[in-house]
Coordinates of C-alpha atoms in Angstrom, one line a residue:
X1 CA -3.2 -7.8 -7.0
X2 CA -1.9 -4.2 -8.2
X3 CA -3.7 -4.8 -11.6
X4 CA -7.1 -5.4 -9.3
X5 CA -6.1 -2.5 -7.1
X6 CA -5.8 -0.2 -10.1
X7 CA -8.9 -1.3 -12.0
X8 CA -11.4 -0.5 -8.8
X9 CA -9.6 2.8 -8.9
X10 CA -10.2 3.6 -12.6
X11 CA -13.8 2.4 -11.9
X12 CA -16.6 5.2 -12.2
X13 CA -18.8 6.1 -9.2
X14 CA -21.5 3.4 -7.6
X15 CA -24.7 3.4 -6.6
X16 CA -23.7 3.1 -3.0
X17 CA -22.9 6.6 -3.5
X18 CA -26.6 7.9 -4.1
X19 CA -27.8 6.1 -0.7
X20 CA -25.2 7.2 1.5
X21 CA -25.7 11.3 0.6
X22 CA -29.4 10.9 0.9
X23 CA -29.2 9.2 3.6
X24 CA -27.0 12.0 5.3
X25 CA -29.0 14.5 4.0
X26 CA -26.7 15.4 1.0
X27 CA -27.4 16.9 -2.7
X28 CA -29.0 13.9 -4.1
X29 CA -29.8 15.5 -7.8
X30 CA -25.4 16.1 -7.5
X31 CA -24.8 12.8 -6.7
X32 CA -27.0 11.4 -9.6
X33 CA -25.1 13.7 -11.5
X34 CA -21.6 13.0 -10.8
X35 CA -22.3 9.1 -11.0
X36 CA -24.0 9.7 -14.3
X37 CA -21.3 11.6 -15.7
X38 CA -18.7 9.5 -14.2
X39 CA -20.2 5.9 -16.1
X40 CA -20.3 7.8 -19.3
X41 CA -17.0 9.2 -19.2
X42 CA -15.9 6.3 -18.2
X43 CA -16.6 4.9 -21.3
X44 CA -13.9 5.7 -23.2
X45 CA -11.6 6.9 -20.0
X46 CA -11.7 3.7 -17.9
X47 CA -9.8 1.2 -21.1
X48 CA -7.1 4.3 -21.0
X49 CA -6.8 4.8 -17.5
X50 CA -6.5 0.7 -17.3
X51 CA -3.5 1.0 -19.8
X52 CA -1.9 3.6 -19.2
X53 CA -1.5 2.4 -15.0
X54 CA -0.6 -0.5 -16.4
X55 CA 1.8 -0.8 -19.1
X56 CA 4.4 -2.7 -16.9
X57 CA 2.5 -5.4 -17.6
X58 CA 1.8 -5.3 -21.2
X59 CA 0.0 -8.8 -21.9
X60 CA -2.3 -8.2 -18.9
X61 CA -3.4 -4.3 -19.9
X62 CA -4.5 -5.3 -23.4
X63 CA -6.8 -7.8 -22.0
X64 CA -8.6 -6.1 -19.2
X65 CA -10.7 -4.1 -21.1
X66 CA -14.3 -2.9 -19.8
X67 CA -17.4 -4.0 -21.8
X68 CA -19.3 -1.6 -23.3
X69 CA -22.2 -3.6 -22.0
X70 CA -21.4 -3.2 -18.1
X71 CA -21.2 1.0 -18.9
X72 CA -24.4 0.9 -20.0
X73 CA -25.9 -1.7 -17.8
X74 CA -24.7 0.5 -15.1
X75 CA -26.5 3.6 -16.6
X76 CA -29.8 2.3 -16.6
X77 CA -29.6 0.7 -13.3
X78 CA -28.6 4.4 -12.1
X79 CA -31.0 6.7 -14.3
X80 CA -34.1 4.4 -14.8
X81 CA -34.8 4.1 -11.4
X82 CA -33.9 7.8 -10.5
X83 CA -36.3 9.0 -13.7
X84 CA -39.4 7.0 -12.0
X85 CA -38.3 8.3 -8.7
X86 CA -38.7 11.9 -9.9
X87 CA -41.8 11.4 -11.8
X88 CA -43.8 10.0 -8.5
X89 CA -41.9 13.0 -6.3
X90 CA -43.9 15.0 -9.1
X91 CA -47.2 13.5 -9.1
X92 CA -47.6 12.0 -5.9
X93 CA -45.5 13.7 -3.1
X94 CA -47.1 11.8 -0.4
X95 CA -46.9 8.4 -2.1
X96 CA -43.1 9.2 -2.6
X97 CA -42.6 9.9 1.1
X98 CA -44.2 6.2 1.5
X99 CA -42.4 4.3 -1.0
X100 CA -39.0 6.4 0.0
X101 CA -39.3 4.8 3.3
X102 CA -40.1 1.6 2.3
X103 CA -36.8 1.5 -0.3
X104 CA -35.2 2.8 3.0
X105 CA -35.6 -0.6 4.7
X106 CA -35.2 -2.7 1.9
X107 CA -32.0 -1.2 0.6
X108 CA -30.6 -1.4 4.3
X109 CA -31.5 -5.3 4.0
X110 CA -30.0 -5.8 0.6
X111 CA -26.6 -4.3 1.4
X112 CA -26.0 -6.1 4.8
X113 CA -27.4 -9.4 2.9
X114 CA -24.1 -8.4 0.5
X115 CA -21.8 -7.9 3.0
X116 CA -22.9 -11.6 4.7
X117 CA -23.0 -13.1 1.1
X118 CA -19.6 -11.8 -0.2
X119 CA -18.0 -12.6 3.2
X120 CA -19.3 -16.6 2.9
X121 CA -18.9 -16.4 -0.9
X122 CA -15.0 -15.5 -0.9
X123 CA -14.4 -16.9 2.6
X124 CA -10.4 -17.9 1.4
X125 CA -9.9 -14.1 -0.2
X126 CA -10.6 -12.6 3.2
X127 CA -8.0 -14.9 4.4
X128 CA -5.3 -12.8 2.5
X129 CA -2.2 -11.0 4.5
X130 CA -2.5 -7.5 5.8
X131 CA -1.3 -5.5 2.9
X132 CA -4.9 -6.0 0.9
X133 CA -7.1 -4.9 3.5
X134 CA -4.8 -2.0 4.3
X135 CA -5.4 -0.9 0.9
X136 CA -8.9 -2.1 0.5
X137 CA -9.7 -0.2 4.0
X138 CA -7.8 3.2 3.6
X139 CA -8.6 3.9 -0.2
X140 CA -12.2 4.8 0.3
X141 CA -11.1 6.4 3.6
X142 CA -8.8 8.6 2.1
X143 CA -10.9 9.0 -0.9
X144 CA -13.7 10.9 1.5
X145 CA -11.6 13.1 3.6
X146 CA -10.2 14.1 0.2
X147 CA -13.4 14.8 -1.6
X148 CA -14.5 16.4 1.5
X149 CA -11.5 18.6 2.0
X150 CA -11.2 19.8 -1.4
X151 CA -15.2 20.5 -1.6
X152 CA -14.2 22.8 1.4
X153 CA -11.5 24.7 -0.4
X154 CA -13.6 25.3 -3.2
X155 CA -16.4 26.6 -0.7
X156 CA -18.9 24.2 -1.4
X157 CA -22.3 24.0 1.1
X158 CA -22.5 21.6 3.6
X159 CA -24.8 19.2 1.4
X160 CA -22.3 19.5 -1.5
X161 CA -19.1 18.4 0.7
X162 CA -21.0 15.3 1.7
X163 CA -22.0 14.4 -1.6
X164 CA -19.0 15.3 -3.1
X165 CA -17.0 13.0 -0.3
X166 CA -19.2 9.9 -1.1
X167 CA -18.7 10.7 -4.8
X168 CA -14.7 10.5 -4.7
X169 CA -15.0 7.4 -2.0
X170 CA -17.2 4.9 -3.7
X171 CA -16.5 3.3 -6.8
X172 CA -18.1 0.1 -8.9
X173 CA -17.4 -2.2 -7.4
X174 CA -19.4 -4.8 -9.5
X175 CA -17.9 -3.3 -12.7
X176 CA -14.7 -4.8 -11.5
X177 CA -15.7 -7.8 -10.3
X178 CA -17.5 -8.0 -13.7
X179 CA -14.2 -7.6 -15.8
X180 CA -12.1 -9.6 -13.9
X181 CA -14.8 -12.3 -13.9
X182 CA -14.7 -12.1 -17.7
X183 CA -11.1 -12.5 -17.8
X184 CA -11.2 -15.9 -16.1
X185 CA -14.2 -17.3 -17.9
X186 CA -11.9 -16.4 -21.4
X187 CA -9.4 -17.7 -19.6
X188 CA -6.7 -15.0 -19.9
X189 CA -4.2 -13.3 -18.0
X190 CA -3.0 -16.8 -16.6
X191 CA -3.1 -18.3 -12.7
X192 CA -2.5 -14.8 -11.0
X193 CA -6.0 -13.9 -12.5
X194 CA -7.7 -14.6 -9.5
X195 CA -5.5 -12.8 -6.8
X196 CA -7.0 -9.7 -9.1
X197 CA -10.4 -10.2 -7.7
X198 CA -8.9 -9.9 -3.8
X199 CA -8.8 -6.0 -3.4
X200 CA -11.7 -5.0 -5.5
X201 CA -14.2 -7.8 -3.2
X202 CA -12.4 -6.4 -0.2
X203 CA -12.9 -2.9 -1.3
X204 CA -16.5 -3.5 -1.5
X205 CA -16.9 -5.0 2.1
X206 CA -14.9 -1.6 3.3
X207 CA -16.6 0.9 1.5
X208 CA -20.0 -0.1 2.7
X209 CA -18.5 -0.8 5.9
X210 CA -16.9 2.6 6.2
X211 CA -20.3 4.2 5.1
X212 CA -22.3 2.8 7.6
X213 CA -19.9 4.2 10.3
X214 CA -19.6 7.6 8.9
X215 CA -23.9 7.1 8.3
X216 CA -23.9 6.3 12.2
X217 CA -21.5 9.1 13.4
X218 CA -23.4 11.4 11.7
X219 CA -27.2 11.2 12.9
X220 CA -25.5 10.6 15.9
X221 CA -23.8 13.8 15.8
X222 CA -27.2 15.1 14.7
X223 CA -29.1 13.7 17.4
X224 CA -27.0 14.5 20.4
X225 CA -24.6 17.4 19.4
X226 CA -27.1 19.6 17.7
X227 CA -29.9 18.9 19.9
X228 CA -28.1 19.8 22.5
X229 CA -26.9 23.2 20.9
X230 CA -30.6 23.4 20.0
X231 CA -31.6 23.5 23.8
X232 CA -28.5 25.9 24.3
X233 CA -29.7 28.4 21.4
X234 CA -33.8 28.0 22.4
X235 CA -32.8 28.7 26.5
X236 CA -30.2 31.4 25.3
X237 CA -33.6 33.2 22.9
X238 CA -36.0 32.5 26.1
X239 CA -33.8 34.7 28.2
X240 CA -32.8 37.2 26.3
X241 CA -36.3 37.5 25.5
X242 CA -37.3 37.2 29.2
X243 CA -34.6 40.3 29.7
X244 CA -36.2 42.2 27.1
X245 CA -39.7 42.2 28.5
X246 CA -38.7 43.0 32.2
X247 CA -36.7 46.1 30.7
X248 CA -40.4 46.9 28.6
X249 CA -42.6 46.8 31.4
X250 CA -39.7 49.0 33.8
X251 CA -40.0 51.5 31.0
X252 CA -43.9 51.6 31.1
X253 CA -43.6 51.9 34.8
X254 CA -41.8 55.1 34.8
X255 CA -43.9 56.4 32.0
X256 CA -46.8 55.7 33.9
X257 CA -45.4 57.2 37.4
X258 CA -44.1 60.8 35.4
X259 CA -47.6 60.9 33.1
X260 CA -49.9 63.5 34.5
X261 CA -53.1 63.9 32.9
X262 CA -54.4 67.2 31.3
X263 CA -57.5 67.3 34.3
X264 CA -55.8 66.8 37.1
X265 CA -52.7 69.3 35.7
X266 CA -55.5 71.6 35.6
X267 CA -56.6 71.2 38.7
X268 CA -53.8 71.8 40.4
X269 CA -53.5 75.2 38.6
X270 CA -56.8 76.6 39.4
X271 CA -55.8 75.5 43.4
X272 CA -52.6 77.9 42.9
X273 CA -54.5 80.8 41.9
X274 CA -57.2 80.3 44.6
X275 CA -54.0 80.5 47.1
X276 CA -52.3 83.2 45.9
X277 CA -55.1 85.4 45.3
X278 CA -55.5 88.6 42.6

C-alpha cells in the first residue's frame, strides 16, 4: 500500500488537470504545458523517483518500473488532441466555440461514467479501512492549497494560481494503475501486489471528486458573490455619477443667474447717464 501510495505521487500530471483550469477559467496553454513537460520529464525522473522512495523494499523497487510506452501514450493523448484543438481555434473560431461546448458535455459524462465504473469495478478496494482514503482524500487536497499558496508567493495572476493548483493536485492516475497492472499480469512483487492498486484507484475517485467541488464552489462564488459586488459597484458608479450631474447643472445655474449680456449691460448705462445728466 506505501509502494502504491508512492508511485501515484511520482506520477506526472493528468489530463484531469486541463479540464478542471478551463473549466475555472484558468491558463489553459500553462496547464498543457506543465502536463507536457511533466510526462516528458517523467521519463527518466519517475523510475528514479520510484527507487529512490523505495529502496526499503529492494525486490519490489526494481520491478515497478514505468513503460516507456505508457509516457508516450500519455503524450499523444495530451498533445494530439490539444494540436487539433488549436488548429480549428485558428481557422474556425466559431466552429471551436461549437465543438468546445459539445466536448464540455461529453467530457462531463465520461468522467462521472468513471467514477460509477471504478466504484462497481473495485467494489472490495473501497471496502478498505480508513487510513487509504485519508490519504487518497487529503493528498490532492493538500496538493492544491499548496500549488495555490506557493503560486501566490511567487505573485502569480489569478488564472496562473488556479492552473498551477490543479497542476500540483492531479496526477496519472491511469499510469499507475497501468504499472501496477503490469506487475500482476508478470506476476511479480508477490500477494501484496494487489493492495498496491488500493490508493492509486482511490486517489482517482478523490481527485475528480474534489475537483468537481472546488469546480462547483467556484461558479458559485462567481455567480452569487461577484454578481452581487457587481450590482454594488454598478449602483455605487450610478450615484456617484447621479451626484456629479446635480453638482453640473447647480454650477450652470449660478452661471446663468450672474451672466449679464453685453445689450442689456449697455442699457442700463445709457439709463444712468440720462439720470444724472451733463
Amino acid at each position: 500500500m506505501a509502494i502504491g501510495t508512492i508511485i501515484i505521487a511520482c506520477c506526472p500530471g493528468g489530463l484531469a488537470s486541463n479540464f478542471f483550469t478551463y473549466w475555472t477559467e484558468g491558463d489553459v496553454t500553462l496547464s498543457v504545458c506543465m502536463t507536457t513537460a511533466s510526462t516528458i520529464l517523467g521519463i527518466g525522473m519517475m523510475p528514479w523517483c520510484i527507487f529512490l522512495y523505495t529502496q526499503s523494499w529492494v525486490s519490489m523497487s526494481t520491478a515497478v518500473v514505468p513503460s516507456y510506452v505508457d509516457i508516450i501514450v500519455a503524450l499523444v493523448v495530451l498533445l494530439v488532441p490539444a494540436a487539433f484543438g488549436m488548429l480549428i481555434q485558428w481557422k474556425a473560431p466559431r466552429a471551436a466555440e461549437r465543438i468546445a461546448l459539445v466536448l464540455n458535455i461529453l467530457v462531463n459524462i465520461g468522467l462521472a461514467a468513471f467514477l460509477v465504473i471504478t466504484a462497481i469495478a473495485f467494489t472490495p478496494i473501497f471496502k478498505s479501512s480508513w487510513r487509504p482514503y485519508a490519504v487518497a482524500f487529503l493528498y490532492p487536497l493538500l496538493a492544491f492549497i499548496f500549488g495555490y499558496c506557493v503560486a501566490w508567493i511567487f505573485k502569480r495572476t489569478k488564472q496562473q494560481r488556479k492552473t498551477i493548483a490543479f497542476e500540483t493536485g492531479v496526477q496519472n492516475t491511469a499510469l499507475a494503475l497501468s504499472l501496477i497492472n503490469l506487475l500482476i499480469l508478470q506476476g511479480k512483487g508477490g500477494k501484496g501486489v494487489s493492495e498496491m492498486m488500493i490508493v492509486p484507484t482511490i486517489h482517482g475517485f478523490a481527485v475528480l471528486s474534489e475537483g468537481f467541488m472546488i469546480l462547483g464552489l467556484y461558479w458559485a462564488y462567481k455567480k452569487l458573490i461577484l454578481k452581487e459586488k457587481g450590482f454594488a459597484s454598478l449602483k455605487k458608479n450610478s450615484q456617484a455619477n447621479l451626484v456629479a450631474n446635480m453638482e453640473e447643472d447647480e454650477k450652470k445655474t449660478t452661471v446663468d443667474s450672474t451672466y449679464v449680456s453685453p445689450s442689456v449691460a449697455s442699457v442700463k448705462t445709457v439709463d444712468e447717464a440720462v439720470q444724472t445728466g451733463p
